[in-house]
PDB file of C-alpha atoms and ligand atoms in Angstrom:
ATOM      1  CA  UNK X   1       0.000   0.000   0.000  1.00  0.00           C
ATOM      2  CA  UNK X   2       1.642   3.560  -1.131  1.00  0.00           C
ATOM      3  CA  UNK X   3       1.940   6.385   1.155  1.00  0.00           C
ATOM      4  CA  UNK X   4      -0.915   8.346  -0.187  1.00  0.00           C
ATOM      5  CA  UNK X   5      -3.545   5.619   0.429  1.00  0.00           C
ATOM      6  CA  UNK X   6      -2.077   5.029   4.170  1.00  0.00           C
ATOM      7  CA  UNK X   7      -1.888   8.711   5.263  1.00  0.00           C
ATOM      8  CA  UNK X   8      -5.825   8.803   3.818  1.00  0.00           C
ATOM      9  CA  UNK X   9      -7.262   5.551   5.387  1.00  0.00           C
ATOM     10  CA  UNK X  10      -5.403   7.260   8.752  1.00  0.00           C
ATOM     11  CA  UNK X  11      -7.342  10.504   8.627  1.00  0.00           C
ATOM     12  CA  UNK X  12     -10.631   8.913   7.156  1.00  0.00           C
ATOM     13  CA  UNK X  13     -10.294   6.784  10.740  1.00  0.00           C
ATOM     14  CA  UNK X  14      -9.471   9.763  12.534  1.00  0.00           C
ATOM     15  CA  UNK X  15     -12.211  11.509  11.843  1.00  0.00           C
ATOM     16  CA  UNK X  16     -14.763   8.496  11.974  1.00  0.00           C
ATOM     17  CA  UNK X  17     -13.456   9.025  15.770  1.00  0.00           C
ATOM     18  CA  UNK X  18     -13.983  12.182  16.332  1.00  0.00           C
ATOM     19  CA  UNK X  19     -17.335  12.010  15.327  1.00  0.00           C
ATOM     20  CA  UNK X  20     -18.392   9.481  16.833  1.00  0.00           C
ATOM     21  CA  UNK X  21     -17.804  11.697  20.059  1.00  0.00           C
ATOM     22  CA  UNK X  22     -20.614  13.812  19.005  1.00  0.00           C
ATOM     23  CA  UNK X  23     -23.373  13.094  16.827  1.00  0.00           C
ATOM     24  CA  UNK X  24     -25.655  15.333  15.275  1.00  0.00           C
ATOM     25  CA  UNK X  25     -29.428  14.452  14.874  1.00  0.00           C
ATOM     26  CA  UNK X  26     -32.021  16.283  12.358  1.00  0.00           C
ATOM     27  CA  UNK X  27     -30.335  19.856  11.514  1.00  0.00           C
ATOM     28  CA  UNK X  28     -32.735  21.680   9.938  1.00  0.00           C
ATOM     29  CA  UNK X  29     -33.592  25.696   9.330  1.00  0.00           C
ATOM     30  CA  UNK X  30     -36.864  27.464   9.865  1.00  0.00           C
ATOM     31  CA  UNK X  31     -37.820  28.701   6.543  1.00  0.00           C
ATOM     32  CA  UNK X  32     -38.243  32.157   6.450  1.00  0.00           C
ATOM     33  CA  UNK X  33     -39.459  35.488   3.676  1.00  0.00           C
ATOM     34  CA  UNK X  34     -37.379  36.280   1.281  1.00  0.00           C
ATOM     35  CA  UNK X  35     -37.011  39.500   3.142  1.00  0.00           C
ATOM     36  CA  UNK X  36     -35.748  37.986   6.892  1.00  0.00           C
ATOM     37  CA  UNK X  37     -32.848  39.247   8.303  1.00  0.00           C
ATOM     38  CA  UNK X  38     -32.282  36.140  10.608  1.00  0.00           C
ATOM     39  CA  UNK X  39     -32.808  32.479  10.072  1.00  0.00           C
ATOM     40  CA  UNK X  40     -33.125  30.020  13.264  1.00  0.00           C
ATOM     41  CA  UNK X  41     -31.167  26.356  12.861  1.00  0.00           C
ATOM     42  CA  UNK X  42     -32.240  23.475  15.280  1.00  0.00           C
ATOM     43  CA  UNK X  43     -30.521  19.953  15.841  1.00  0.00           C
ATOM     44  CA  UNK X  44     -29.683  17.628  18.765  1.00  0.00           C
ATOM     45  CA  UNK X  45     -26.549  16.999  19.701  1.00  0.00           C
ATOM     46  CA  UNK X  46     -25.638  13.965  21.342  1.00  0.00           C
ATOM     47  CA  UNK X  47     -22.073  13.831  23.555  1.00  0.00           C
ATOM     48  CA  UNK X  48     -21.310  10.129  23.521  1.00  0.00           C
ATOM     49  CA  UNK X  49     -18.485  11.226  25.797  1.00  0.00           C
ATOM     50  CA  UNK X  50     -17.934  11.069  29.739  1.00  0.00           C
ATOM     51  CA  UNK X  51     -16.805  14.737  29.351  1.00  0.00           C
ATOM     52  CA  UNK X  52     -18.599  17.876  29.451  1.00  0.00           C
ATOM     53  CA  UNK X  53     -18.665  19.638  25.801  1.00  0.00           C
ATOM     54  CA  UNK X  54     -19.338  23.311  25.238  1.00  0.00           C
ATOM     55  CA  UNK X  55     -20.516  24.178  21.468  1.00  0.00           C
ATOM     56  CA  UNK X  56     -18.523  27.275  20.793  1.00  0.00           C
ATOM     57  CA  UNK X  57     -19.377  28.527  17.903  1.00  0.00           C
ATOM     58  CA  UNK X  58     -20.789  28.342  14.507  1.00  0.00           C
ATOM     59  CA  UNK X  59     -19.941  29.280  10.929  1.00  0.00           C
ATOM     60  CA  UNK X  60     -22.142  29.215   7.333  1.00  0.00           C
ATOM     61  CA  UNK X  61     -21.348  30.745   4.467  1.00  0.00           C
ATOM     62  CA  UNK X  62     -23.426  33.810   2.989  1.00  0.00           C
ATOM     63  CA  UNK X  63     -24.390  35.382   6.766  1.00  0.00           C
ATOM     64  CA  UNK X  64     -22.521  38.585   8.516  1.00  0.00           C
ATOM     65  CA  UNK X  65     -22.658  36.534  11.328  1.00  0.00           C
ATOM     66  CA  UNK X  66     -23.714  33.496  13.130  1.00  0.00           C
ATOM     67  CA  UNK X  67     -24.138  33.384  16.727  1.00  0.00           C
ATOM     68  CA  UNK X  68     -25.524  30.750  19.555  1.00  0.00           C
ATOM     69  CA  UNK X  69     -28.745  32.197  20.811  1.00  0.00           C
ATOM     70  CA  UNK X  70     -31.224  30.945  23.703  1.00  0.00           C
ATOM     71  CA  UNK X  71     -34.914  32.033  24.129  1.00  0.00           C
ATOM     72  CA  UNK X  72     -35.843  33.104  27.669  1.00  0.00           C
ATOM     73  CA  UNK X  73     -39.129  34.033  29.428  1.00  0.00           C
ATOM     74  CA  UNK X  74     -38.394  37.255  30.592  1.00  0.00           C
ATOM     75  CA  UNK X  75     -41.259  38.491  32.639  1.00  0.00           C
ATOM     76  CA  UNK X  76     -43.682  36.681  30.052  1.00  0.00           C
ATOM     77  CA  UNK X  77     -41.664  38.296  27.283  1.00  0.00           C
ATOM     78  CA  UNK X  78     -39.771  35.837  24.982  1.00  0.00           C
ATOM     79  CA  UNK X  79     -36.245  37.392  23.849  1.00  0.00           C
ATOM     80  CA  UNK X  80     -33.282  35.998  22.626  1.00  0.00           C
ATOM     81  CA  UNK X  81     -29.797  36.117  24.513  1.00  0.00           C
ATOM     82  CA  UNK X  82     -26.423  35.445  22.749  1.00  0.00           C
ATOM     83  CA  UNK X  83     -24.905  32.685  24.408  1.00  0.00           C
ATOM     84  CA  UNK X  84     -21.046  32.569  24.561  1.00  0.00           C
ATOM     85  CA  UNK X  85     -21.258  29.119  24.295  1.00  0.00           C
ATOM     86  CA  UNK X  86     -23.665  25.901  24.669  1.00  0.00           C
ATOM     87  CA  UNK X  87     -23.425  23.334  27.303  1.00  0.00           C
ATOM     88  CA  UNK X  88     -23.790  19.731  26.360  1.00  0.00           C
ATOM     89  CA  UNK X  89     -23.014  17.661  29.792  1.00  0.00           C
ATOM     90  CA  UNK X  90     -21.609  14.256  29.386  1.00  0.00           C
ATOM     91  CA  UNK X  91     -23.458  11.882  27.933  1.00  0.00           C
ATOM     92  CA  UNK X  92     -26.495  13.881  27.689  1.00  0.00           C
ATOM     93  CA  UNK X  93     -28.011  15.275  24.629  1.00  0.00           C
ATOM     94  CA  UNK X  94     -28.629  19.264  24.101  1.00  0.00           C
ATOM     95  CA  UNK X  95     -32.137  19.796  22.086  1.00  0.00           C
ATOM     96  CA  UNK X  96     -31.970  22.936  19.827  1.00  0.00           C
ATOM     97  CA  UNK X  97     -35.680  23.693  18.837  1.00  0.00           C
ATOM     98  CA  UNK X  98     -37.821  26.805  18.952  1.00  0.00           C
ATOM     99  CA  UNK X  99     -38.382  28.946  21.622  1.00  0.00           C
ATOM    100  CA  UNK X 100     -35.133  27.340  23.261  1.00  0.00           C
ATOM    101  CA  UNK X 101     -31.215  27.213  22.275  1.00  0.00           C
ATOM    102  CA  UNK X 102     -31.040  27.754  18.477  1.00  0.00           C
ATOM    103  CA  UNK X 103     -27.809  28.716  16.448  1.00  0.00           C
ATOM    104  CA  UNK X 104     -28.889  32.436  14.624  1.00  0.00           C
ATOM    105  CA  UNK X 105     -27.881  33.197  11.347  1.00  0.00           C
ATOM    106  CA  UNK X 106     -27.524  36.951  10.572  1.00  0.00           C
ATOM    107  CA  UNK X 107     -28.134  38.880   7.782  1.00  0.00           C
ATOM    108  CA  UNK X 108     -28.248  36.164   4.703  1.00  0.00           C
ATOM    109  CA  UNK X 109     -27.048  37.326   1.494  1.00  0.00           C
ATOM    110  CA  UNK X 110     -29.983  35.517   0.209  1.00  0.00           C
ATOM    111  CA  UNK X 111     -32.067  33.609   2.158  1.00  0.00           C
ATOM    112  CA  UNK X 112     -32.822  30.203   1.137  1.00  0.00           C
ATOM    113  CA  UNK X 113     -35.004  28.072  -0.482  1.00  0.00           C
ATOM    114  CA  UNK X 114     -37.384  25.420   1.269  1.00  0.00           C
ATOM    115  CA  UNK X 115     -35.874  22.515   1.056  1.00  0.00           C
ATOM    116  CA  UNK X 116     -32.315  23.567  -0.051  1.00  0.00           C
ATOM    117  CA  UNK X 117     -29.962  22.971   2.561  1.00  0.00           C
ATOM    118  CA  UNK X 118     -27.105  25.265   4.287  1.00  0.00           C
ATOM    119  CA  UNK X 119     -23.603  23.746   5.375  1.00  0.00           C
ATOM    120  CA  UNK X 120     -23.038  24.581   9.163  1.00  0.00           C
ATOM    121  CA  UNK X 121     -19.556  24.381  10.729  1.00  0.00           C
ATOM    122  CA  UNK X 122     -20.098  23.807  14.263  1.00  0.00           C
ATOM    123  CA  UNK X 123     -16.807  23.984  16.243  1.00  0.00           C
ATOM    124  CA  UNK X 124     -16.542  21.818  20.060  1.00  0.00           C
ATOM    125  CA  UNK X 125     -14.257  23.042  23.107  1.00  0.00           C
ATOM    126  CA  UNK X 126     -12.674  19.464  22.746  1.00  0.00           C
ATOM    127  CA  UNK X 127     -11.473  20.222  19.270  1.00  0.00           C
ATOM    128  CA  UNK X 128     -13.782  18.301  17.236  1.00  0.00           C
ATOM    129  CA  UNK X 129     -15.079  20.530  14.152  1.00  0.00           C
ATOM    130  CA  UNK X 130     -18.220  19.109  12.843  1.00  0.00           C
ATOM    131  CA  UNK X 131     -20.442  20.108   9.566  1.00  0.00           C
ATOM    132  CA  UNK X 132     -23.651  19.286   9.031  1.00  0.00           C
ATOM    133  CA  UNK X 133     -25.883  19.941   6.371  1.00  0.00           C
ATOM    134  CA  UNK X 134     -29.527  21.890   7.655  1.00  0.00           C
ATOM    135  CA  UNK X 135     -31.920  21.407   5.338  1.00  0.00           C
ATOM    136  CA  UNK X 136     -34.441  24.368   5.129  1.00  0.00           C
ATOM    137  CA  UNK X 137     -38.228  23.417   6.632  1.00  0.00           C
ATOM    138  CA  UNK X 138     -41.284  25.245   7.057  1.00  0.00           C
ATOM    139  CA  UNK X 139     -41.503  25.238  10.483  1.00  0.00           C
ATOM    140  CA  UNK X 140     -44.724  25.547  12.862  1.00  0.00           C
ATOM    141  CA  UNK X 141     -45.254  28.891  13.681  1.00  0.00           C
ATOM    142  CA  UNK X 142     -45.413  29.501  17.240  1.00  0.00           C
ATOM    143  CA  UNK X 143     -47.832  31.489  18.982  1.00  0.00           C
ATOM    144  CA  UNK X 144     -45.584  33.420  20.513  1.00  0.00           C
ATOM    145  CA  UNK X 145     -44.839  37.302  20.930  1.00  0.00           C
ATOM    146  CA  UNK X 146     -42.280  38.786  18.897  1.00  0.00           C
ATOM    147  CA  UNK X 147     -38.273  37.033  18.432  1.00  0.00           C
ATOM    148  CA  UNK X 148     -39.691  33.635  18.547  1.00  0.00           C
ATOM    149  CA  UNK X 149     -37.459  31.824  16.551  1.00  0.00           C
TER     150      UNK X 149
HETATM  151 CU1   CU G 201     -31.883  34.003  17.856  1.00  0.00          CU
END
């Protein structure tokens, strides 16, 4: 077996590996108007590790920015924090879904289609770099006050 062949069986196993730390269930986006100046992504992600993970941030291409977000009841007023970072505790599984954590993207150059899907680089405190592919969904609307997302 040549070099070339070894060195890429090696890293296809490495990363096999490092997935298999965390594993990423259902990404999807909430479809939005053509006009939306944020889209909300959901998944679950599952740490198959005895370590506690923090989700650090996010990237996709085509947004100013993409940031970690969590919905709080304030006072009976839903709102949106940036979160520096999201939590996953070992072996547990953190549930991004409306009204709750979501990843935000900002400012789209051009928001997508239903049903075409965006490439999301999600990056781990234990060094494992992850992308998964969110396809976009119409989602439920909630009946919710204002920055539901
Ligand atoms: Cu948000």
């Amino acid at each position: 077996m040549n070099k070339k062949i070894l060195s890429a069986l090696f890293s296809l196993l490495f990363i096999a590996q490092a997935n298999a730390d965390i594993i990423v269930y259902d990404p999807w986006i909430r479809s939005a108007p053509v006009n939306a100046s944020v889209l909300g992504v959901f998944m679950q992600i599952d740490n198959q590790t005895d370590k506690d993970i923090k989700l650090l941030s996010a990237y996709a291409q085509g947004y100013r920015r993409v940031e970690i977000h969590r919905t709080v009841n304030d006072n009976g007023l839903m709102k949106m924090v940036r979160q520096l970072f999201a939590p996953i505790p070992a072996r547990e599984r953190l549930i991004l879904k409306p009204g709750s954590w979501h990843i935000m993207l900002i400012k789209p150059e051009k928001v997508p289609d239903i049903g075409s899907t965006v490439a999301i680089k999600l990056e781990f405190d234990n060094g494992t770099v992850q992308t998964v592919n969110a396809q976009v969904k119409s989602g439920k609307k909630m009946h919710m006050n204002n920055h539901e997302h």
